mmCIF file of N, CA and C in Angstrom:
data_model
loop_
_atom_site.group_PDB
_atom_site.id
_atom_site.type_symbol
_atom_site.label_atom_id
_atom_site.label_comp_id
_atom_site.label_asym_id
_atom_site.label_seq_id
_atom_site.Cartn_x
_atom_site.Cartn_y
_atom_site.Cartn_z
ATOM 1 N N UNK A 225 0.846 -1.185 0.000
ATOM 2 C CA UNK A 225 0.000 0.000 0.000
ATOM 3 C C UNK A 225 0.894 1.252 0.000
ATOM 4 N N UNK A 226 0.629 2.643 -1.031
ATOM 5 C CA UNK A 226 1.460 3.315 -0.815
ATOM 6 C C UNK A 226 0.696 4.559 0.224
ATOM 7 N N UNK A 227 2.035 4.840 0.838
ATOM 8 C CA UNK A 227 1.852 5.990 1.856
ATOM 9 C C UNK A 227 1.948 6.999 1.209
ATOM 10 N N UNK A 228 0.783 7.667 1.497
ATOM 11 C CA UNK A 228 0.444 9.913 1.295
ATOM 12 C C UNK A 228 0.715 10.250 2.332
ATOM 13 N N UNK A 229 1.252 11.877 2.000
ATOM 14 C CA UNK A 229 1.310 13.027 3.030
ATOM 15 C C UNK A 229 -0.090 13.794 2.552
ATOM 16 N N UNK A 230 -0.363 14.995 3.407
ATOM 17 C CA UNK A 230 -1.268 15.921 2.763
ATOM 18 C C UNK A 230 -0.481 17.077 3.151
ATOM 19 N N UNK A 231 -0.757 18.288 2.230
ATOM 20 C CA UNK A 231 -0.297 19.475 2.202
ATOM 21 C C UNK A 231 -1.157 20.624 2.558
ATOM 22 N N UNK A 232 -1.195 21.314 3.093
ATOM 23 C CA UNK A 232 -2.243 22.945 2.797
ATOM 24 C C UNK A 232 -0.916 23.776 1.975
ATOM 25 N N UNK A 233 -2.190 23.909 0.832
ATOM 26 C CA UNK A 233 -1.270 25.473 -0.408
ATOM 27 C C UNK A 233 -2.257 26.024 -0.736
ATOM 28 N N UNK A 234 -2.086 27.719 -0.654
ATOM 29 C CA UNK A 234 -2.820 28.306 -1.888
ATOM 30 C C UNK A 234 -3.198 27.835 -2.970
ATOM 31 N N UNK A 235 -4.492 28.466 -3.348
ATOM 32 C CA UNK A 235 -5.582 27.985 -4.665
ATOM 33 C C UNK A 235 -4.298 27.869 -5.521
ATOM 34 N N UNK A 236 -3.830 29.283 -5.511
ATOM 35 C CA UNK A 236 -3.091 29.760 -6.495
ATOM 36 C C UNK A 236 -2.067 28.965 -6.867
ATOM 37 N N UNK A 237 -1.512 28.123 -6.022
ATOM 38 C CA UNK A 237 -0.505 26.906 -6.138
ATOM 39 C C UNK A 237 -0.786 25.487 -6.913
ATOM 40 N N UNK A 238 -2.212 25.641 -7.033
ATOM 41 C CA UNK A 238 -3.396 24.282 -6.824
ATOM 42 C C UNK A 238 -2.692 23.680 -8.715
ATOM 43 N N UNK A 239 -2.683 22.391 -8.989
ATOM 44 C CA UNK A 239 -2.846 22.201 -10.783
ATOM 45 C C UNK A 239 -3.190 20.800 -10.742
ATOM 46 N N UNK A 240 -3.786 20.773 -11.955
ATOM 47 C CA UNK A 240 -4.490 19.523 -12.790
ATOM 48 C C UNK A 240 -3.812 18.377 -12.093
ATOM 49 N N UNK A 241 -4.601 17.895 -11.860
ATOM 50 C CA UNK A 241 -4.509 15.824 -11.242
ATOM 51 C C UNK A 241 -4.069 16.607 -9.778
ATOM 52 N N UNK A 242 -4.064 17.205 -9.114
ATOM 53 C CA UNK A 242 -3.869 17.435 -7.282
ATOM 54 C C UNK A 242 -4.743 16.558 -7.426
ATOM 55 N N UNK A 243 -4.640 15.886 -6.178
ATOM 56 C CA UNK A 243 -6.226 15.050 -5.324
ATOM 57 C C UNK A 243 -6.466 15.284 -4.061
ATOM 58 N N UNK A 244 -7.516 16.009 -3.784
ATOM 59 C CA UNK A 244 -7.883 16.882 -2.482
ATOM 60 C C UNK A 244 -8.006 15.858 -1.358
ATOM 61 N N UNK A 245 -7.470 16.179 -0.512
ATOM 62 C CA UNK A 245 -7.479 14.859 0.789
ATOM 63 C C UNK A 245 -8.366 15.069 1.699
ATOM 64 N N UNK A 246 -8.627 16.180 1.420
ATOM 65 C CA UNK A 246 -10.465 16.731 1.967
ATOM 66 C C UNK A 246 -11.331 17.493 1.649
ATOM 67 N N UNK A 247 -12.164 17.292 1.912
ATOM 68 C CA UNK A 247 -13.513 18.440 1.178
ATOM 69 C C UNK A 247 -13.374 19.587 1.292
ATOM 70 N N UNK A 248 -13.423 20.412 0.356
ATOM 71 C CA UNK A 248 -13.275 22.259 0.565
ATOM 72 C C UNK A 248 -15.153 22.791 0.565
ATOM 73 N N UNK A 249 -14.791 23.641 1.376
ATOM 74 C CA UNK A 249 -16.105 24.090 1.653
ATOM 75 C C UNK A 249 -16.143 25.522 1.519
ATOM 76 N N UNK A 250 -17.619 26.388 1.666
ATOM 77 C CA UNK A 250 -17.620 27.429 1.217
ATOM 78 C C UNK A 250 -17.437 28.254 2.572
ATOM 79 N N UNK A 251 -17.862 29.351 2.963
ATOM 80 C CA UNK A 251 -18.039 30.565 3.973
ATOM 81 C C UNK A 251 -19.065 30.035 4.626
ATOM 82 N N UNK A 252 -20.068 28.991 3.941
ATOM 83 C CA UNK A 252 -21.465 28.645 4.819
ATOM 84 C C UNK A 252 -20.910 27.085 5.369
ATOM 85 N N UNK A 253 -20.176 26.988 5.116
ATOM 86 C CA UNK A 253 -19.733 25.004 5.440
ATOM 87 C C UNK A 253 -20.187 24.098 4.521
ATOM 88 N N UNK A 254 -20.759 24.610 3.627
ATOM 89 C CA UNK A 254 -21.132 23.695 2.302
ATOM 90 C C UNK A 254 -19.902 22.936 1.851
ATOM 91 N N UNK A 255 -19.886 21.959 1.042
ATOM 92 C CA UNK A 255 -19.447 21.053 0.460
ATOM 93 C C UNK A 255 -19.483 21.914 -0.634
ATOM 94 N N UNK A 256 -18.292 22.109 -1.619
ATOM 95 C CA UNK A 256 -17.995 22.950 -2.880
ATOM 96 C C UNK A 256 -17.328 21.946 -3.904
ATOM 97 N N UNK A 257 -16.896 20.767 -3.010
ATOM 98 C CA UNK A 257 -16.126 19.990 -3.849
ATOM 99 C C UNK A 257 -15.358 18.695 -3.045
ATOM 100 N N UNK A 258 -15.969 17.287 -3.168
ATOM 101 C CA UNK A 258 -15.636 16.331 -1.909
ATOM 102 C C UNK A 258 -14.014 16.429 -2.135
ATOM 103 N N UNK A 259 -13.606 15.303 -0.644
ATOM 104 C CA UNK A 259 -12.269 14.827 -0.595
ATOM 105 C C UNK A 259 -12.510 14.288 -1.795
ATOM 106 N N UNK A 260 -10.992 13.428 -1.931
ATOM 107 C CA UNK A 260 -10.576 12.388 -2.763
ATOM 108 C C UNK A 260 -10.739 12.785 -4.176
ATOM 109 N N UNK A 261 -11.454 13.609 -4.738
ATOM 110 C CA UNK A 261 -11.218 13.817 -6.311
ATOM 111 C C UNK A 261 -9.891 14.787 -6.635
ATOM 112 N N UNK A 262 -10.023 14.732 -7.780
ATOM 113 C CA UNK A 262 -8.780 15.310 -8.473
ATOM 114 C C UNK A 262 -9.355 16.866 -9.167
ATOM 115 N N UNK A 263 -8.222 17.647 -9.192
ATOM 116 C CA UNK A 263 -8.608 18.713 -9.659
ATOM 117 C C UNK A 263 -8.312 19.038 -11.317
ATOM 118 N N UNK A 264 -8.715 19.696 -11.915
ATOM 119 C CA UNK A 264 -8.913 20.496 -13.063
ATOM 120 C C UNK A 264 -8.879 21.449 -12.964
ATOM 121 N N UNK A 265 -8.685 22.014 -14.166
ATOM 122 C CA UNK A 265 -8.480 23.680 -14.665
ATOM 123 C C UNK A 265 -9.643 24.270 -14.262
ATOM 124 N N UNK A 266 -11.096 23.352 -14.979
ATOM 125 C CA UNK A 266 -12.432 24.091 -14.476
ATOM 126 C C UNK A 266 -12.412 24.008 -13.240
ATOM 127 N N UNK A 267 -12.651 23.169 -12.449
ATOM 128 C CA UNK A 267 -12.823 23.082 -10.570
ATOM 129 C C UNK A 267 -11.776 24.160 -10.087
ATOM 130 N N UNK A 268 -10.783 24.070 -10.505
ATOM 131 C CA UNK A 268 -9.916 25.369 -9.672
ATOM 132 C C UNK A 268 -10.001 27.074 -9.735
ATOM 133 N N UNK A 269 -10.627 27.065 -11.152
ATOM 134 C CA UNK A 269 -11.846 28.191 -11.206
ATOM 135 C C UNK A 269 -12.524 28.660 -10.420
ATOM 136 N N UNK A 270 -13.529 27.189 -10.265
ATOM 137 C CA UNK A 270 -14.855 27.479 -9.414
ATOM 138 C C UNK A 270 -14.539 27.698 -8.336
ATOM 139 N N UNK A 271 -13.206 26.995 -7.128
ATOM 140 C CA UNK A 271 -12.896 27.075 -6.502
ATOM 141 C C UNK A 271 -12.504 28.385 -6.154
ATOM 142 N N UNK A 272 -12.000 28.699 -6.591
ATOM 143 C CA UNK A 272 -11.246 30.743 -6.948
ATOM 144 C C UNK A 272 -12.740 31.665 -7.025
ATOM 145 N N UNK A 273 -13.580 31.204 -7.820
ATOM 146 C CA UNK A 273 -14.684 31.657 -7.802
ATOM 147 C C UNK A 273 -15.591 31.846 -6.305
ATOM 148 N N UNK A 274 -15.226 30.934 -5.576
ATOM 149 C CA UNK A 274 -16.171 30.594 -4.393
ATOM 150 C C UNK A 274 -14.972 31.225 -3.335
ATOM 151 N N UNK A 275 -13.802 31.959 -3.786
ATOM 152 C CA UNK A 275 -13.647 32.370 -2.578
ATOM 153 C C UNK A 275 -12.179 32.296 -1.674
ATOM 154 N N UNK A 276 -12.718 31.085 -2.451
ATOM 155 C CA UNK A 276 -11.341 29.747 -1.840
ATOM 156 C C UNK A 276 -9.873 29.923 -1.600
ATOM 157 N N UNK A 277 -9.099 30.054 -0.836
ATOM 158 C CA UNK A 277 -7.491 30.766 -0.171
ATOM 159 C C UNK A 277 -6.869 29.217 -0.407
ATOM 160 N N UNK A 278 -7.185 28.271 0.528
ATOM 161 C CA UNK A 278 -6.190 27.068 0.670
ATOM 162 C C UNK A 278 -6.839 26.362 0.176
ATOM 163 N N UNK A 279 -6.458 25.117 0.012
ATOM 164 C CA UNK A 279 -6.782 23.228 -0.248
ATOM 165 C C UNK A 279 -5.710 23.026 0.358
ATOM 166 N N UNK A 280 -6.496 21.339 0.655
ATOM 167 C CA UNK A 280 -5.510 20.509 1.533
ATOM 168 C C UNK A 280 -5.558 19.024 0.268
ATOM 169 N N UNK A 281 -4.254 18.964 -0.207
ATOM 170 C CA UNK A 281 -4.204 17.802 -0.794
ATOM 171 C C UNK A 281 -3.795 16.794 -0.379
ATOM 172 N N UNK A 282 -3.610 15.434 -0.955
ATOM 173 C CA UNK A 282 -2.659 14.083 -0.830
ATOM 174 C C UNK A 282 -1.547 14.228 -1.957
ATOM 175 N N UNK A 283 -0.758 13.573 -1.680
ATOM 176 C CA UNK A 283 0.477 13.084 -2.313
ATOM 177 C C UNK A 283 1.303 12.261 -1.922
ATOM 178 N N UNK A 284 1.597 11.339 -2.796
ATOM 179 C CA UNK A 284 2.348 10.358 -2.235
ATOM 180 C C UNK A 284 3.639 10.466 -1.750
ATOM 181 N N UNK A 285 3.927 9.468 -0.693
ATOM 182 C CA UNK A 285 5.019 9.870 0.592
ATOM 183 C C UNK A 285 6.075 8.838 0.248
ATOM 184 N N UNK A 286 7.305 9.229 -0.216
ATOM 185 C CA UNK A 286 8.517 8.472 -0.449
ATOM 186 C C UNK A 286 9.579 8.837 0.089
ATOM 187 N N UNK A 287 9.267 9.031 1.624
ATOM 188 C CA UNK A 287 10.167 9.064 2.125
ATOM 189 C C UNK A 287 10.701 7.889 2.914
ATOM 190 N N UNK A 288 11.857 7.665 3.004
ATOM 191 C CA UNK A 288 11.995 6.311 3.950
ATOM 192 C C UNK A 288 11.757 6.125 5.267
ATOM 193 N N UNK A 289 11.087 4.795 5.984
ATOM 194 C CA UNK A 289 10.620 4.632 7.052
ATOM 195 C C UNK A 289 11.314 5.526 8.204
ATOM 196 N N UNK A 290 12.159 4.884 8.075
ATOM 197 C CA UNK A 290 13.437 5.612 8.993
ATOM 198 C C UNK A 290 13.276 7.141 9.235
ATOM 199 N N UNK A 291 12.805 8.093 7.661
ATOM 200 C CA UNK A 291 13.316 9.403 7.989
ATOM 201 C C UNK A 291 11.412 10.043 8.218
ATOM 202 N N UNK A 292 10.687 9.260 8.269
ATOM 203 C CA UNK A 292 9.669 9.337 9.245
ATOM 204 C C UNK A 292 9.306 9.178 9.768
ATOM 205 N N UNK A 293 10.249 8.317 10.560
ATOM 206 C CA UNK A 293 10.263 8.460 12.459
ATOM 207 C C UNK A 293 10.880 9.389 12.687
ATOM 208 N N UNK A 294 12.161 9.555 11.948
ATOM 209 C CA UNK A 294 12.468 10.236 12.620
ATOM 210 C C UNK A 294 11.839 12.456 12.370
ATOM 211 N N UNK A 295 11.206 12.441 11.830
ATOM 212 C CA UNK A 295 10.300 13.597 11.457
ATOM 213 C C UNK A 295 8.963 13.570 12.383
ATOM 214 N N UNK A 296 8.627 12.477 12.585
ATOM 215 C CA UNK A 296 7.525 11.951 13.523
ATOM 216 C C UNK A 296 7.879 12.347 14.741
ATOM 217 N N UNK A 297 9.033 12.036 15.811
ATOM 218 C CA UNK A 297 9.505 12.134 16.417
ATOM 219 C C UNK A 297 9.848 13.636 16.887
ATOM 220 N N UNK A 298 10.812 14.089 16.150
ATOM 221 C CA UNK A 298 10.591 15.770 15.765
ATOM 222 C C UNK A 298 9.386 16.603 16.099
ATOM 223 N N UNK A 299 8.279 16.295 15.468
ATOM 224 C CA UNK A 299 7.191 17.455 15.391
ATOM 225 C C UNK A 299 6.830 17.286 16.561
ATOM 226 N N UNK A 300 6.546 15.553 17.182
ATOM 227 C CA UNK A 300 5.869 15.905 18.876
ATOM 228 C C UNK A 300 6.631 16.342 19.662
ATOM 229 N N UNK A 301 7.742 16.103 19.817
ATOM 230 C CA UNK A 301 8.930 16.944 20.575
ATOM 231 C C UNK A 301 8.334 18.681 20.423
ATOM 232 N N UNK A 302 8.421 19.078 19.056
ATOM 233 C CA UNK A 302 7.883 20.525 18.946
ATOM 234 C C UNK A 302 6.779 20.708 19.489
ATOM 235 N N UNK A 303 5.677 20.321 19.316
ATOM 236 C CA UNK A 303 4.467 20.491 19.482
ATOM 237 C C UNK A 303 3.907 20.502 21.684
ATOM 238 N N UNK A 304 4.847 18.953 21.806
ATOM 239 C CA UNK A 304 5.040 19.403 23.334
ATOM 240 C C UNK A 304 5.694 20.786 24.111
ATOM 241 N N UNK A 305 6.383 21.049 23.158
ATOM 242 C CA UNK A 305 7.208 22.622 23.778
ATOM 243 C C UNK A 305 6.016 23.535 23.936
ATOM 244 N N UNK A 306 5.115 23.425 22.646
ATOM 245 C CA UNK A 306 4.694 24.559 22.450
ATOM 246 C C UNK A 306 3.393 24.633 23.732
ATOM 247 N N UNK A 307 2.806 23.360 23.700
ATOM 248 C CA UNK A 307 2.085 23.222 24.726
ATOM 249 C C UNK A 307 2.627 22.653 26.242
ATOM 250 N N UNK A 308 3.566 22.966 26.499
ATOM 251 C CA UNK A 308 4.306 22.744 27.724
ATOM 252 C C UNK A 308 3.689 23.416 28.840
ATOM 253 N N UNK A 309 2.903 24.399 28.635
ATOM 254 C CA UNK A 309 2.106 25.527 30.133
ATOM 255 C C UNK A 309 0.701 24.938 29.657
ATOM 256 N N UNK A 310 0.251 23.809 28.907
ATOM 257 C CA UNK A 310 -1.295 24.470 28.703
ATOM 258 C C UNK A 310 -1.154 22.649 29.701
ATOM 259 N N UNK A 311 -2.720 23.123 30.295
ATOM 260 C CA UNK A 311 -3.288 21.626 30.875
ATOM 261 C C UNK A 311 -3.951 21.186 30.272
ATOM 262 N N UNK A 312 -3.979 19.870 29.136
ATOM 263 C CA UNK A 312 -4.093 18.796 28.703
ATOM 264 C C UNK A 312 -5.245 17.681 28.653
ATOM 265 N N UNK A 313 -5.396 18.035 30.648
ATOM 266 C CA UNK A 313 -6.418 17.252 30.755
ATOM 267 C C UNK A 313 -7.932 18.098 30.856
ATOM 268 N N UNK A 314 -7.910 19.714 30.391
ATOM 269 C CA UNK A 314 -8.920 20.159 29.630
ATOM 270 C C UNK A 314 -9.110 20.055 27.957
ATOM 271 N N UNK A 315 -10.679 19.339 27.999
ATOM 272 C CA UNK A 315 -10.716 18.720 27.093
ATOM 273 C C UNK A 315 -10.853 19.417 25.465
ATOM 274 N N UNK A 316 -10.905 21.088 25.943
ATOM 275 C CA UNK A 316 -10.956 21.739 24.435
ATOM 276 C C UNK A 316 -8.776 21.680 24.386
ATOM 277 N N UNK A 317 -8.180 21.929 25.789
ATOM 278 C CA UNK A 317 -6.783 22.064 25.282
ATOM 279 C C UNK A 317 -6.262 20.741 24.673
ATOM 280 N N UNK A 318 -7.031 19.483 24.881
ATOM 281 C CA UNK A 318 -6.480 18.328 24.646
ATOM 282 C C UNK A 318 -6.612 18.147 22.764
ATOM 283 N N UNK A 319 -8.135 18.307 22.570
ATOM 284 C CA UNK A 319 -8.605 18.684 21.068
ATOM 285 C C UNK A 319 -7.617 19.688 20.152
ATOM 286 N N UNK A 320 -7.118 20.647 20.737
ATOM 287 C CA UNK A 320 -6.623 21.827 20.147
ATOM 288 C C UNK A 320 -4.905 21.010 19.855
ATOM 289 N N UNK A 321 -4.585 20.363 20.865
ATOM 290 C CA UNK A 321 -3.018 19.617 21.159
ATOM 291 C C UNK A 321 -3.642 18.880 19.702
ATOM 292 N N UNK A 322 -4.510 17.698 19.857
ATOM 293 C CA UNK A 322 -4.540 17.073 18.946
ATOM 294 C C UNK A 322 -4.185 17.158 17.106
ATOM 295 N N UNK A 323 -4.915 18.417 17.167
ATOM 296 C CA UNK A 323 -5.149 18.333 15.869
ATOM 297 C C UNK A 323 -3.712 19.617 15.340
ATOM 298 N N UNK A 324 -3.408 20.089 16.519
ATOM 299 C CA UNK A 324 -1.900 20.637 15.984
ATOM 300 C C UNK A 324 -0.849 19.903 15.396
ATOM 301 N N UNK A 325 -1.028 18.417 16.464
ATOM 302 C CA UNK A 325 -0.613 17.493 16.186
ATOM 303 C C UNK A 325 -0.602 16.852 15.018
ATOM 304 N N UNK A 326 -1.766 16.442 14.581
ATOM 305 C CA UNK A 326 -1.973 16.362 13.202
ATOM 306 C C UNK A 326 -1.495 17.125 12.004
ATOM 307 N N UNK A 327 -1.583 18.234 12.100
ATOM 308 C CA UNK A 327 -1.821 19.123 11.310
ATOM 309 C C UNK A 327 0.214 19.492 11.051
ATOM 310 N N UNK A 328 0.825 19.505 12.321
ATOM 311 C CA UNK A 328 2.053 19.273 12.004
ATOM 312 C C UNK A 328 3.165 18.248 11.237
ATOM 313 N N UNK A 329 2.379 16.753 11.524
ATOM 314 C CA UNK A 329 2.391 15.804 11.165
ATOM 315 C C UNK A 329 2.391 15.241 10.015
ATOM 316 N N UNK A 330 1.496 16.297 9.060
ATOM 317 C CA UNK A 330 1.339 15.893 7.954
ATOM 318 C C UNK A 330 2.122 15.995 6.621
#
């Protein structure tokens, strides 16, 4: 099975065959365009049309096991610094840890 990363880039960065690794939505939370498809010249339009600053894509991850542990390793190290004063076991700071987490991760 091959391993993806996902990215956040500007629209403006966006080109033909990206494959969105999640749904972009509008100003109202609408659905503008699911995960998992691929983009086009027209969709990145519409996208630009509706507004749209970032996408978050997939792409495939060739990096070796090794040098994503050790990158893995790295970001929670960072990510603990950053939350080193916050308490954890409140459950919006735990959510917020989480998805930094993620979001660094990727």
């Amino acid at each position: 099975m091959m391993r993806t990363r996902t990215r956040y880039l500007p629209i403006e960065s966006a080109s033909e065959g990206m494959v969105l690794a999640e749904a972009v939505r509008d100003a109202y939370q609408r659905s503008i365009q699911p995960g998992g498809s691929g983009l086009t010249a027209e969709n990145i339009q519409q996208l630009q049309a509706h507004g749209v600053e970032f996408i978050c894509v997939r792409y495939a991850d060739t990096r070796p096991a090794e040098e994503i542990a050790v990158h893995s390793a790295e970001t929670a190290r960072q990510v603990m610094d950053i939350f080193s004063l916050a308490d954890l076991s409140q459950p919006v700071m735990a959510r917020l840890f989480n998805q930094v987490l993620m979001y660094r991760s990727a």
